[in-house]
Coordinates of C-alpha atoms in Angstrom, one line a residue:
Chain A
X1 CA -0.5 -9.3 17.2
X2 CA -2.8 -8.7 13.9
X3 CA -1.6 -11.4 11.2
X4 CA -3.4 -12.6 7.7
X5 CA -6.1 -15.5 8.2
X6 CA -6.0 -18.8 6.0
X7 CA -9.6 -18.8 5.0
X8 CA -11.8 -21.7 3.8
X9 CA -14.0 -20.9 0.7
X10 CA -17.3 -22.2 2.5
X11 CA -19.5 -21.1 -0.4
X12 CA -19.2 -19.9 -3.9
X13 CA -21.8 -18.7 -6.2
X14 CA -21.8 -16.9 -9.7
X15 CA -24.5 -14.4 -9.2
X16 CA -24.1 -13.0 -13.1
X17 CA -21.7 -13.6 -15.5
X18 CA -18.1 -12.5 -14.2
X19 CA -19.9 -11.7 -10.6
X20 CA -18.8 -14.2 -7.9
X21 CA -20.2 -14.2 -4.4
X22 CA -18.0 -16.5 -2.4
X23 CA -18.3 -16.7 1.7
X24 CA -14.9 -17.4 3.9
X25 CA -14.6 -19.1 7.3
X26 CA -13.0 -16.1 9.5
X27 CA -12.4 -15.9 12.9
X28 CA -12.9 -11.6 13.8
X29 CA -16.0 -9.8 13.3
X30 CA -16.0 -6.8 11.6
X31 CA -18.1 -3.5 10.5
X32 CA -20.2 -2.5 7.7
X33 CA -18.3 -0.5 5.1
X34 CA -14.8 -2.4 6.3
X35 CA -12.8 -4.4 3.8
X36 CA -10.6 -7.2 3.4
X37 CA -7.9 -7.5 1.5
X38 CA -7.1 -10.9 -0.6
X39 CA -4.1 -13.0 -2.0
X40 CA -5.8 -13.7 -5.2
X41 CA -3.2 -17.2 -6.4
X42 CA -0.7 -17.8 -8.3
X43 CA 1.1 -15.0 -10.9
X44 CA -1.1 -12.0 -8.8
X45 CA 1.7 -10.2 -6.5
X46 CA -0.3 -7.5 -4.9
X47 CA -3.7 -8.2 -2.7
X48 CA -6.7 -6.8 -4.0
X49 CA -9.2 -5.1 -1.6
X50 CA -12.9 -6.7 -1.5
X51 CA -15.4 -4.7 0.2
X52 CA -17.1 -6.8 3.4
X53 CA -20.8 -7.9 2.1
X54 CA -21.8 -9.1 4.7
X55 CA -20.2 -11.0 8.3
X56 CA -21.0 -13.3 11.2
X57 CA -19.9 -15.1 13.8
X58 CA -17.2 -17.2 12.0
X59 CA -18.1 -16.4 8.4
X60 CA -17.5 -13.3 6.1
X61 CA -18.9 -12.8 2.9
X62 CA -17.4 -11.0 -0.1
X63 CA -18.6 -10.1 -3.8
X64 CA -16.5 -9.2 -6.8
X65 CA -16.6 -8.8 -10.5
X66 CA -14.0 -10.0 -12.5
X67 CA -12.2 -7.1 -14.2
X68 CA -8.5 -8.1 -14.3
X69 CA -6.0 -10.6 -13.6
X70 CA -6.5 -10.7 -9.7
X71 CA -10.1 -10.7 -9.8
X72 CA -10.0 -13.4 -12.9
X73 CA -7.5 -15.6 -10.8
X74 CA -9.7 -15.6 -7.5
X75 CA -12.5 -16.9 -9.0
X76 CA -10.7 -19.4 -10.2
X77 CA -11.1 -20.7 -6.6
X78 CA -13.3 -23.7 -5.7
X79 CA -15.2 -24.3 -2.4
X80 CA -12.8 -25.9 -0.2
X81 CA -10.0 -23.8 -1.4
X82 CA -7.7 -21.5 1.3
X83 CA -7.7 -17.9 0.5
X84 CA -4.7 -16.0 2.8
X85 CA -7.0 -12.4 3.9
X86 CA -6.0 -9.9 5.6
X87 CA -8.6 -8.2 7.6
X88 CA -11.2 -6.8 8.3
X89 CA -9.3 -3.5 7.5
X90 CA -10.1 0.1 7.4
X91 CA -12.9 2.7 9.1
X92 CA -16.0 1.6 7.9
X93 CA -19.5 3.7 8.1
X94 CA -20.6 5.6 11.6
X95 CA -24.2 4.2 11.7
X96 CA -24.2 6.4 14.8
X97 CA -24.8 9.2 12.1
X98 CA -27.9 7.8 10.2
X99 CA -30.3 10.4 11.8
X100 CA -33.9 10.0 13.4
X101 CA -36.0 9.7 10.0
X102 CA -35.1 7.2 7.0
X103 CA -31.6 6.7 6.4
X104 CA -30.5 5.5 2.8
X105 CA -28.3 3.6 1.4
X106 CA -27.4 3.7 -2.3
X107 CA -25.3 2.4 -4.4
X108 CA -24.4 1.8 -8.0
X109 CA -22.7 -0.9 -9.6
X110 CA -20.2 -3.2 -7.8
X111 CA -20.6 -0.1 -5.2
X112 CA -24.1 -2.0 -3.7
X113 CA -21.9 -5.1 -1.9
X114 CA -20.8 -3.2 0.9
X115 CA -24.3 -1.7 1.5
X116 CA -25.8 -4.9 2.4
X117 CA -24.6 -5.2 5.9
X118 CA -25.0 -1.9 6.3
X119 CA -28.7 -1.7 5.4
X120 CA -29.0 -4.4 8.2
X121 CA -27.3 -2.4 10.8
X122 CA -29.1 0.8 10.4
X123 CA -32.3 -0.7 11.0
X124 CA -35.7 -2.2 8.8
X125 CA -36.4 1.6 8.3
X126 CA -33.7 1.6 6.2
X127 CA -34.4 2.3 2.1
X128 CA -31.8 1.0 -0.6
X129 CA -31.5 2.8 -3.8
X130 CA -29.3 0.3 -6.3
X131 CA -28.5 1.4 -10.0
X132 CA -27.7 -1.1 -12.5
X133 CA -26.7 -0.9 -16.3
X134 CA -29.6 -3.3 -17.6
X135 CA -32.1 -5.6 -15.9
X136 CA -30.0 -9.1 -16.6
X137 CA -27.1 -7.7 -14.1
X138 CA -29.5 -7.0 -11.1
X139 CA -28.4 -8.9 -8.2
X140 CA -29.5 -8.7 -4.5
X141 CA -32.7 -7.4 -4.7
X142 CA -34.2 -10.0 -2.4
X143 CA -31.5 -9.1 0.5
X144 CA -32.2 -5.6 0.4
X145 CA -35.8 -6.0 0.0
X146 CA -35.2 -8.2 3.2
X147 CA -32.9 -5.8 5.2
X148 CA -34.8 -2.2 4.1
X149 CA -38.7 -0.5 4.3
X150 CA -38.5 -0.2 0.6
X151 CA -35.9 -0.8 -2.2
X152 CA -35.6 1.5 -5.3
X153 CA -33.8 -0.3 -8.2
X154 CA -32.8 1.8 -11.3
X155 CA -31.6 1.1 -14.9
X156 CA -29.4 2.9 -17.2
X157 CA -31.7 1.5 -19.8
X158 CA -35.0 1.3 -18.1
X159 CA -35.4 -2.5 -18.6
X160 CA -36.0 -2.5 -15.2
X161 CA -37.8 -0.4 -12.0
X162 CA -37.1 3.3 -12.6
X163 CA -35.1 4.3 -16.1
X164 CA -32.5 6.3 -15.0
X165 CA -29.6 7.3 -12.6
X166 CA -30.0 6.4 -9.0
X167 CA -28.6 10.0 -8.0
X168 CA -32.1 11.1 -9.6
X169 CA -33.8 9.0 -7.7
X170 CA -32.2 10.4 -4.4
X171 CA -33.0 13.5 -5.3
X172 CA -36.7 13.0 -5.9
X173 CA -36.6 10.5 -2.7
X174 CA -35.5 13.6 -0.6
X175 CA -37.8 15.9 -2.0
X176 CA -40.1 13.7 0.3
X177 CA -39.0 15.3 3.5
X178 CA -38.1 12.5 5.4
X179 CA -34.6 11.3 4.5
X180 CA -32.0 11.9 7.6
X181 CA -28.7 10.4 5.8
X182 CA -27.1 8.7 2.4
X183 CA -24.3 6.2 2.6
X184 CA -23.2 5.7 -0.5
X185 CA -20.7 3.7 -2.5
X186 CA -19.9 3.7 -6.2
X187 CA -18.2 4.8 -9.3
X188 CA -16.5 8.8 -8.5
X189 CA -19.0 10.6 -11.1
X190 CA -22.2 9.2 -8.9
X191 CA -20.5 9.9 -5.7
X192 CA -19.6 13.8 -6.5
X193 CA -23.2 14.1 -7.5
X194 CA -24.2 12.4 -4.3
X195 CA -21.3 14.7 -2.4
X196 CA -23.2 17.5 -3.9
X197 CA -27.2 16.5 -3.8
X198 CA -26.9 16.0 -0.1
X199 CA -24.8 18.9 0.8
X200 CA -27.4 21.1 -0.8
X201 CA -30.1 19.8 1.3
X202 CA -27.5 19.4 4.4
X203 CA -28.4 15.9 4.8
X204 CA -25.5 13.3 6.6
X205 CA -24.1 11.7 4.2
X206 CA -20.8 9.1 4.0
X207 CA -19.1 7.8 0.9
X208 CA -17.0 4.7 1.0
X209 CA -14.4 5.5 -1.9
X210 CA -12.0 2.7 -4.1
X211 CA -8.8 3.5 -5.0
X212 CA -5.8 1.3 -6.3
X213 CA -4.1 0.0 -2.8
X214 CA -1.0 -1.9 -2.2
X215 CA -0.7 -2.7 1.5
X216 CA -4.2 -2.0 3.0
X217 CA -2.6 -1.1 6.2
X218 CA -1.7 2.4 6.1
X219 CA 1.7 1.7 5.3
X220 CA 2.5 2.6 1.7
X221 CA 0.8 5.9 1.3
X222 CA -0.7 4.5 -2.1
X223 CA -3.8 4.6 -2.2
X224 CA -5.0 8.3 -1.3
X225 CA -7.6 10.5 -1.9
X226 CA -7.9 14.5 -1.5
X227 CA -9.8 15.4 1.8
X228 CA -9.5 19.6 2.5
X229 CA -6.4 19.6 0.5
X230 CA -4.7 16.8 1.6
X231 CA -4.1 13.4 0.7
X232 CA -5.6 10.7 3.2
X233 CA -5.1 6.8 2.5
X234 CA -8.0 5.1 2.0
X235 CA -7.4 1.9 3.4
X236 CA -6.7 3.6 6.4
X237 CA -8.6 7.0 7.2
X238 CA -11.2 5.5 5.1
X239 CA -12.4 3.3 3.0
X240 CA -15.4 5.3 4.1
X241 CA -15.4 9.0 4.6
X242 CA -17.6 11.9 5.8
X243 CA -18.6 12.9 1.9
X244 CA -17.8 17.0 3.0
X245 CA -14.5 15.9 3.7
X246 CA -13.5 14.4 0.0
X247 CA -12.3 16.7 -2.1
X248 CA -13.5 15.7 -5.9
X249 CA -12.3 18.6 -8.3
X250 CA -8.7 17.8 -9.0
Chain B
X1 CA 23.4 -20.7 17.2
X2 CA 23.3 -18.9 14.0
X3 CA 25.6 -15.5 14.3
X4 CA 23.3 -13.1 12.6
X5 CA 24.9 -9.8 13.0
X6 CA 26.7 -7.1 10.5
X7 CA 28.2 -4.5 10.5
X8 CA 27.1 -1.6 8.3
X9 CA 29.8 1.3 8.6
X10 CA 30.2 0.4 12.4
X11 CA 26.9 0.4 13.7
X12 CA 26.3 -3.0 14.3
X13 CA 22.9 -4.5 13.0
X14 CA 22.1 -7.6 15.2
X15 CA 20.7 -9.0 11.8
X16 CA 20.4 -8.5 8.0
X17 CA 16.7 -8.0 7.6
X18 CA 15.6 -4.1 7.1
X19 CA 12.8 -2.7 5.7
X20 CA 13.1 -0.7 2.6
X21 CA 12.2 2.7 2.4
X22 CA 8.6 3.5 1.6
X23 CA 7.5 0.1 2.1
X24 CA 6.6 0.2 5.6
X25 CA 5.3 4.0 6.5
X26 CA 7.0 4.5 10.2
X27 CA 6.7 1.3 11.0
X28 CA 3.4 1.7 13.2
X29 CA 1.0 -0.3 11.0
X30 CA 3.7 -2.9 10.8
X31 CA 4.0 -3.2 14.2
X32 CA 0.6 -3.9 15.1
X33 CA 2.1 -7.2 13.2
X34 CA 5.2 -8.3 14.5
X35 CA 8.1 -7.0 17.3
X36 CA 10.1 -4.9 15.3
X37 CA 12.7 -4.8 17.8
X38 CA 12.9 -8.8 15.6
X39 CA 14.5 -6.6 13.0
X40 CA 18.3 -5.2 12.3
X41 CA 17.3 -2.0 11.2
X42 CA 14.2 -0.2 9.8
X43 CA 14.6 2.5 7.1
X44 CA 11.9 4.8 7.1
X45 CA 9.7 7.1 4.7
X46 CA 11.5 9.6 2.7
X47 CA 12.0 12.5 4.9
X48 CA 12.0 16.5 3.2
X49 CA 11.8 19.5 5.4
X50 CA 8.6 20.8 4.8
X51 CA 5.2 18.0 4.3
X52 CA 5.1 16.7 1.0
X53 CA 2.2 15.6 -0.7
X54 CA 2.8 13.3 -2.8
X55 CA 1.6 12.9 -6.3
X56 CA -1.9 12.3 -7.5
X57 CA -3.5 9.0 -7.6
X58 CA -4.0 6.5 -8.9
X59 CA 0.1 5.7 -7.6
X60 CA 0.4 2.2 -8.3
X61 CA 0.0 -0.2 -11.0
X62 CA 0.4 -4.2 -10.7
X63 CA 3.1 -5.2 -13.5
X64 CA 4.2 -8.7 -14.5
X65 CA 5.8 -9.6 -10.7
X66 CA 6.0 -6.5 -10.6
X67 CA 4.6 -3.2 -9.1
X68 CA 4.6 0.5 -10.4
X69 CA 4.4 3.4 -7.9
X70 CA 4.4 7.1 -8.4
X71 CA 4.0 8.1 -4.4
X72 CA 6.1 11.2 -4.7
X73 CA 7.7 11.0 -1.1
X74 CA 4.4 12.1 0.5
X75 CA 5.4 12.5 4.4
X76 CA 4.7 15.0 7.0
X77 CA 8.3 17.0 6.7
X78 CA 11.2 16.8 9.3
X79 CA 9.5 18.4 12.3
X80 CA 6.2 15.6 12.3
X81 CA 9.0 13.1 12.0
X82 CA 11.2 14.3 15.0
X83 CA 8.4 15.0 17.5
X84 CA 6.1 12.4 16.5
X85 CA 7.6 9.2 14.3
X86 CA 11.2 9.0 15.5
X87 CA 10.3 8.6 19.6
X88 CA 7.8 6.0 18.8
X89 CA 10.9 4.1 16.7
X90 CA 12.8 4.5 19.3
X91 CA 10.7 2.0 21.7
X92 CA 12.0 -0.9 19.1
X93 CA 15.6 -2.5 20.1
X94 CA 16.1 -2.2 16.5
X95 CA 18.6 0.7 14.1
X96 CA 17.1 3.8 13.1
X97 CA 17.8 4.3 9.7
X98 CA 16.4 8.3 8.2
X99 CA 16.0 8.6 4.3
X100 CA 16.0 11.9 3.2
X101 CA 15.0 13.0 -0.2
X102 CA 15.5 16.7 -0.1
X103 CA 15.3 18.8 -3.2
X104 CA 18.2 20.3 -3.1
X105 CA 21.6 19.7 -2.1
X106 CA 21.1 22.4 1.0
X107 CA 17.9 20.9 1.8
X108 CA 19.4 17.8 2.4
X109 CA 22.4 19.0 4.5
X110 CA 19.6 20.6 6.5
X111 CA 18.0 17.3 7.1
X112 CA 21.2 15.7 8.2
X113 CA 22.0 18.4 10.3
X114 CA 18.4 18.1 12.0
X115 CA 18.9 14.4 12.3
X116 CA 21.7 14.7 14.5
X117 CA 22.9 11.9 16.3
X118 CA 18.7 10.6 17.3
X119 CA 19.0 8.1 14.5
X120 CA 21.9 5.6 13.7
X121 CA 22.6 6.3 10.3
X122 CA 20.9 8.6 7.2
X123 CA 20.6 7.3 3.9
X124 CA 20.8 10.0 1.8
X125 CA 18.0 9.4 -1.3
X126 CA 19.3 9.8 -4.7
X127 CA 17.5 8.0 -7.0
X128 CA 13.5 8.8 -6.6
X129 CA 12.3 8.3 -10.1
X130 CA 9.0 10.3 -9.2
X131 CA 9.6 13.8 -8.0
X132 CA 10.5 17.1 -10.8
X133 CA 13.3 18.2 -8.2
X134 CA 16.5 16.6 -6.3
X135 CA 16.1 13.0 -6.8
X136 CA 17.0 10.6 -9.3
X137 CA 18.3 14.1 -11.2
X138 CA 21.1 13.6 -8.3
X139 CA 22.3 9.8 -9.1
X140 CA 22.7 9.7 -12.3
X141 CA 25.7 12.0 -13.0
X142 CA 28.9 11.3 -11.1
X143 CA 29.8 14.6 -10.3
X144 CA 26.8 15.6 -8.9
X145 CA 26.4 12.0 -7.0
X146 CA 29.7 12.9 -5.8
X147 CA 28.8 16.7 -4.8
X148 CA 25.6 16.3 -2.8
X149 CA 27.7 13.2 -1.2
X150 CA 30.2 14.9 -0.2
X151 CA 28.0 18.0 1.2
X152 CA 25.7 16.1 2.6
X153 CA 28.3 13.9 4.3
X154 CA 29.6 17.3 6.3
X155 CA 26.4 17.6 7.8
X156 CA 26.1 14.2 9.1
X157 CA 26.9 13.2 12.7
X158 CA 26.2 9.5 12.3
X159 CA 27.6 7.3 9.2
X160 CA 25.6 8.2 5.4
X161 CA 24.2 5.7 3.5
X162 CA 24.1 6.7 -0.7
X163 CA 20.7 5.2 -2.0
X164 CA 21.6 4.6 -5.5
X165 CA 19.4 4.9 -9.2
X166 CA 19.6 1.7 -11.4
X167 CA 18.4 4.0 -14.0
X168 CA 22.1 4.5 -15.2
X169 CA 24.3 3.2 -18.0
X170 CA 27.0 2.2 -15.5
X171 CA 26.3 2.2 -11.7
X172 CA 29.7 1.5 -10.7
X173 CA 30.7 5.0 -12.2
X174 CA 28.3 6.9 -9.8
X175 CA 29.2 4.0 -6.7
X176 CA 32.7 5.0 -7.1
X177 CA 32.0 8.7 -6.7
X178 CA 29.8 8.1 -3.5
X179 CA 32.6 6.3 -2.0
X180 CA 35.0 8.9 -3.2
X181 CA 33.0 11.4 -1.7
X182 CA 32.6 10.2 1.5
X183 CA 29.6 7.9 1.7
X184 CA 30.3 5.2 4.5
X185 CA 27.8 2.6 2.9
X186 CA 25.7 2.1 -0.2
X187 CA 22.9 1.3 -0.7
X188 CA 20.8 -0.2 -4.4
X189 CA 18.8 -0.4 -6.1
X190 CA 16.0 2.4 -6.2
X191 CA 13.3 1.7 -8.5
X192 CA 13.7 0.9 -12.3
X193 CA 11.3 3.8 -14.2
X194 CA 8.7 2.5 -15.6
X195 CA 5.1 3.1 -17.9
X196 CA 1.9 1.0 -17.8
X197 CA -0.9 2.0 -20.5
X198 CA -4.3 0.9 -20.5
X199 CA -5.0 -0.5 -23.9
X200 CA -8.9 0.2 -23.9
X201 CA -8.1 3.3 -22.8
X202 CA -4.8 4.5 -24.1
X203 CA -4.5 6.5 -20.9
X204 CA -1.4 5.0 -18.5
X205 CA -2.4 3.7 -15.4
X206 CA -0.7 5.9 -13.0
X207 CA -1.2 9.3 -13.0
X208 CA 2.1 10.3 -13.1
X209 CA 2.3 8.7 -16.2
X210 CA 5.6 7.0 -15.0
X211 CA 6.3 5.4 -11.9
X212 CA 9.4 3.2 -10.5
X213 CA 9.3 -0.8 -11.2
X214 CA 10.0 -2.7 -7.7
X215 CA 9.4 -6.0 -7.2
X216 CA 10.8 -9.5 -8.1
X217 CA 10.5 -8.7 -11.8
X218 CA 14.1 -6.2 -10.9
X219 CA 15.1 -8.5 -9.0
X220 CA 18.0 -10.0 -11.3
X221 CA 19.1 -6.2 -12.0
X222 CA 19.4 -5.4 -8.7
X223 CA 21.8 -8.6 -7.6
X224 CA 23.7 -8.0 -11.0
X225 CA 24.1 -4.2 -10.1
X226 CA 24.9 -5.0 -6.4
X227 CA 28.1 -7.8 -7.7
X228 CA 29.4 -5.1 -9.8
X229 CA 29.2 -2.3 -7.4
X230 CA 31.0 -4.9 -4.7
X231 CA 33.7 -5.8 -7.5
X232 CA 34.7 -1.8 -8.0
X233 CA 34.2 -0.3 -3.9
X234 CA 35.0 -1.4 -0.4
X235 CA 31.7 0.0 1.0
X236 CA 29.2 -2.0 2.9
X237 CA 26.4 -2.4 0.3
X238 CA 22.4 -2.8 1.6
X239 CA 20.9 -4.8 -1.2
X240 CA 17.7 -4.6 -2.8
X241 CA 15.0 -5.2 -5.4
X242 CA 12.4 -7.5 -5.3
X243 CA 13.5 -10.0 -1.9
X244 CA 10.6 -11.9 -1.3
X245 CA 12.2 -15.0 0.6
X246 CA 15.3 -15.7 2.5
X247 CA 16.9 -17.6 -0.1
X248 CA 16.9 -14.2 -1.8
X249 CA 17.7 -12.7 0.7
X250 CA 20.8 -14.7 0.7
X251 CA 21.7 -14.3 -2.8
X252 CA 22.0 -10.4 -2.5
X253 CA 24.1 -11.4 0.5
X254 CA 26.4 -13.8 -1.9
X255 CA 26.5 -11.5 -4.3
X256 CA 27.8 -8.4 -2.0
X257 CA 25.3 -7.1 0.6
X258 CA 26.0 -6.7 3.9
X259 CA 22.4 -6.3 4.8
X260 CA 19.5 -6.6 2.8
X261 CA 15.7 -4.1 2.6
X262 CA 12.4 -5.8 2.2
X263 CA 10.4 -3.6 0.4
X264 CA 7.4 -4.5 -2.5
X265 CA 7.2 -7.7 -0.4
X266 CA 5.9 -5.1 2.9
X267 CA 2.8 -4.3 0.3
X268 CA 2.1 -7.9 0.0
X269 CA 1.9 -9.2 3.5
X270 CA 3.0 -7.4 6.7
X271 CA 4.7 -9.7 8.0
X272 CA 7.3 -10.0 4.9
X273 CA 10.8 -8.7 6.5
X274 CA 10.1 -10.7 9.6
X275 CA 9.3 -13.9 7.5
X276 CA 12.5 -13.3 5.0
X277 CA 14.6 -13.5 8.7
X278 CA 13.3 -16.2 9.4
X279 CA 13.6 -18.2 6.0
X280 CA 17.0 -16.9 6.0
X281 CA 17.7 -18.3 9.4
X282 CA 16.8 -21.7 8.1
X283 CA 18.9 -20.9 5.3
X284 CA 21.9 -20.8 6.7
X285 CA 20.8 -23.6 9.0
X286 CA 20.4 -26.2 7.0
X287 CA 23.9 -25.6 5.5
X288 CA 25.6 -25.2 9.0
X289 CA 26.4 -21.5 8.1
X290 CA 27.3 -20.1 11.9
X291 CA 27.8 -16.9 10.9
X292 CA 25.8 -14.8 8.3
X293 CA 28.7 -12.8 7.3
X294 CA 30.6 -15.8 5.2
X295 CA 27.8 -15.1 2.7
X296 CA 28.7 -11.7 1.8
X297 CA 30.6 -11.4 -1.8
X298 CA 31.0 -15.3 -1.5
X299 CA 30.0 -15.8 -5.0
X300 CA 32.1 -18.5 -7.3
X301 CA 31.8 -16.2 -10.4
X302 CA 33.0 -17.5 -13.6

C-alpha cells in the first residue's frame, strides 16, 4: 500500500529572495516531470504540489517560490524539520520521445525546476532554454550548464544573455535544423506559444501544466485541464502532457 | 471489543466511517492506500445519466480551514459507472452507497431505476451549490424537496438517502418534508456557497465565481444543523462537514448521526476516513464505550 512519507529537511537553501530550494530524505525514486505533494504546517489545510527538481537514491529535491500562505508557511521550515509528502505522484515526461537530434528543454519562470532532472535524463546533448524576468532572479545556470551541450538564458529586460522571451529563442533555435523535441514547463501564455511553435514545425513536444489541486491522486476531479474537449486531472493524466493534446482556447 | 456497527435504514454498516461524496473519486486512487473493505460504507461521485463535464478550472480555492470547490459533478454518466466503477466496488466487503445528481426530477428517477438493487442504498443529491440545473434548486424549497423525494423514492429498489443544502433559512423545514416524503435516511450538510476574490486582481479565484465551503471551517454548522434535524425527524442522519479526527467524528455521532462522511479531509491525506476509524475506535476505548451506537443523539443539551 502507497502512504505519505515523513520527510527530513536534509538541506535548505534561499537561492533568491522568496525562492527556497530545500532537499528531503525519501525513500522511492521517481521520474522527471513527477511531483510531490506537501503538508505545508500549521493553519495550511490543503497540500500544495512541488514539482520534483531533482531525485536520488534516498533524497529528493524540490524548489518553490513563496507566493501564498502554503508556500510562505513551508519555508518557514528549518533543516532538521519533518515535512509529511506524498509522492512521487503523477505521469511525468516520456524521454523515450526526445528524438535522434537535440532535444530541448525550456522553461520560464518557477517552470525551469522540474527541467533539471530532466535535462540529465535526456542526455549531455541536451540544450536548456530558461527565461527570467531580470538578471538578479537567475538561478541554476550552473546545473543546466552542467546537465546540457549549451544553455540559452533569456531576460524580459535584457540585463542578462538574450533580451527577450524564451519562445523567441526556440523559434530561432529551431530554425537551425536540428532540434528533435521541446519539453517545456511554464506560465499558460508561454506554453500555448510553445503548443503552437512546435506544432508548426511538427516537432515532439510535451508540456508539464499547473493547475490548483486538492488531492494529487486522481480523486477529486479538481484540478483539470481541457485535452480534445475533455477535462483530464492533472495530477493524474498529467502533470505532463503530449502539448497536441491540451486544449488552450477556452 | 468495541461494537462498531449501525444501522442506516436497515442495511447494516459494520462501522460509522464513509466517505463523502466527491471526496474520493470511485474509490480506486484511495485504494491503492488502504483496504476499503476497512470502511462501513463508501459514497461515490455524483452520478447523472449522460458524462458530465464539470465546470472550468481553476475549481478550488484554499479558505481559512477551509476549501472552495466548483467541480460541477464531472463523472462519466450512469453507463461508465455500471460497467466499469460499480464491479470494481464491489470487490470491497464494504456498502455501496450511489449519489445521484440528476437535473431533473425524471432524470433522477431514471438513475434510481438504473441503480437497481447493485448498490445498497442511493442518496439522492439535492443540494449541489455548483450546477445551473436540478441541484441545490431542489433542497431549498420544501415542496419541491418533498416532490423529487417522493418520486424519486418510487423508483428506488434499495432504501434513499436525502443529501440535504445548508444553504437554507431552516433545514428542519425541508428535513421534515424528505421524511414526509418518503426518504428512509438523511443525510447533511452539502456545502455552504461561497466567494473568494483576489485582491490584486479583483477577479475571484474560482472560475465559477462561486463555489461550496467544505471543510472544518462548516464544521460547527454542520453539527448545529445535524442536532436540529435529529430533534424534529426519526430518520437515521449521516453527518457531515469538516470531520477531520475521530473525536469529531464522535461529536456528529453525539449530536445525532448514525454514521458519519469524511470528505475535505480525503483531499488532505488519503488515508483520512481510515484514520478517523481508527481515532474513533480509541475514542470510544478509552471511555469503555462497547457499542458505538450509545453515542448517537446522546447530547446533554441545555
Amino acid at each position: 500500500m502507497k502512504k505519505p512519507h515523513i520527510c527530513e529537511i536534509l538541506d535548505k537553501q534561499e537561492l533568491t529572495e522568496n525562492t527556497f530550494d530545500m532537499v528531503v530524505s525519501f525513500p522511492q525514486s521517481a521520474l522527471p516531470g513527477q511531483f510531490i505533494h506537501v503538508l505545508c504546517g500549521e493553519g495550511v489545510l490543503l497540500r500544495r504540489p512541488m514539482s520534483i527538481c531533482d531525485a536520488g537514491r534516498g533524497w529528493l529535491r524540490f524548489i518553490f517560490d513563496v507566493r501564498g500562505e502554503g508556500t510562505k508557511r513551508l519555508a518557514q521550515h528549518k533543516i532538521g524539520d519533518s515535512l509529511d509528502i506524498l509522492g512521487p505522484l503523477g505521469t511525468g515526461f516520456n524521454i523515450e520521445k526526445k528524438g535522434e537530434d537535440t532535444p530541448i528543454v525550456l522553461g520560464g519562470g518557477i517552470g525551469i525546476f522540474p527541467l533539471l532532472m530532466l535535462a540529465k535524463s535526456l542526455g549531455k546533448n541536451t540544450e536548456a532554454i530558461l527565461g527570467f524576468r531580470t538578471k538578479s532572479l537567475i538561478i541554476m545556470e550552473d546545473e543546466f550548464n552542467e546537465a546540457c551541450a549549451h544553455t540559452h538564458i533569456t531576460t524580459d529586460d535584457g540585463s542578462y544573455g538574450i533580451c527577450g522571451l524564451v519562445t523567441d529563442c526556440l523559434t530561432n533555435r529551431i530554425s537551425k535544423g536540428d532540434v528533435s523535441s521541446v519539453y517545456a514547463c511554464g506560465p499558460m501564455p508561454m506554453m500555448k506559444a510553445v503548443k503552437k511553435i512546435t506544432e508548426a514545425s511538427g516537432i515532439y513536444c510535451e508540456l508539464s501544466l499547473e493547475q490548483r489541486m486538492g488531492c494529487g491522486i486522481g480523486a477529486c476531479a479538481v484540478c483539470v485541464c481541457k485535452s480534445n474537449g475533455e477535462y483530464l486531472k492533472v495530477c493524474q493524466n498529467g502533470p505532463v502532457f503530449d502539448a497536441r493534446e491540451v486544449d488552450f482556447d477556452d | 471489543m468495541t461494537d462498531l456497527s449501525v444501522n442506516i435504514a436497515g442495511v447494516k454498516l459494520k462501522n460509522p466511517i464513509i466517505t463523502a461524496s466527491g471526496t474520493f473519486g470511485n474509490g480506486r486512487e484511495i485504494s491503492e492506500y488502504y483496504d476499503l473493505s476497512q470502511l462501513g460504507a463508501v459514497c461515490v461521485k455524483a452520478i447523472t445519466l449522460k458524462p458530465r463535464q464539470g465546470n472550468p478550472p481553476p475549481r478550488i480555492a484554499e479558505t481559512p480551514s477551509g476549501i472552495l470547490n466548483s467541480v460541477g459533478l464531472q463523472n462519466g454518466g450512469i453507463d461508465y459507472f455500471l460497467k466499469y466503477e460499480l464491479p470494481n466496488l464491489k470487490r470491497y466487503d464494504t456498502k455501496v452507497i450511489a449519489n445521484i445528481s440528476g437535473s431533473t426530477v425524471e432524470e433522477n428517477c431514471e438513475l434510481a431505476r438504473r441503480l437497481g438493487r447493485d448498490v445498497d442504498l442511493i442518496e439522492l443529491n439535492i443540494s449541489c451549490p455548483n450546477v445551473k440545473q436540478g441541484g441545490v434548486s431542489f433542497g431549498t424549497d420544501p415542496k419541491i424537496a418533498a416532490e423529487i423525494t417522493a418520486r424519486v423514492k418510487e423508483s428506488c429498489a434499495v432504501p434513499l438517502i436525502v443529501k440535504l443544502s445548508p444553504n437554507v433559512t431552516d433545514i428542519t423545514e425541508i428535513a421534515k418534508a424528505a421524511e414526509n416524503a418518503g426518504a428512509d435516511a438523511l443525510s447533511l450538510i452539502n456545502t455552504l456557497l461561497g466567494m473568494k476574490i483576489d485582491v490584486n486582481t479583483r477577479r475571484p479565484v474560482l472560475a465559477n465565481n462561486t463555489g461550496g465551503l467544505s471543510g472544518p471551517a462548516v464544521k460547527p454548522v454542520a453539527v448545529r444543523m445535524v442536532w436540529q434535524v435529529f430533534l424534529c425527524t426519526r430518520l437515521p442522519i449521516i453527518g457531515m462537514g469538516g470531520i477531520m479526527t475521530g473525536e469529531d467524528a464522535a461529536e456528529f455521532m453525539i449530536a445525532g448521526a448514525s454514521a458519519v462522511a469524511v470528505g475535505t479531509a480525503n483531499l488532505v491525506t488519503p488515508t483520512a476516513a481510515l484514520n478517523v476509524k481508527n481515532e474513533l475506535v480509541g475514542y470510544l476505548e478509552k471511555r469503555g464505550i462497547k457499542n458505538v451506537s450509545e453515542l448517537i443523539g446522546s447530547v446533554l443539551a441545555y
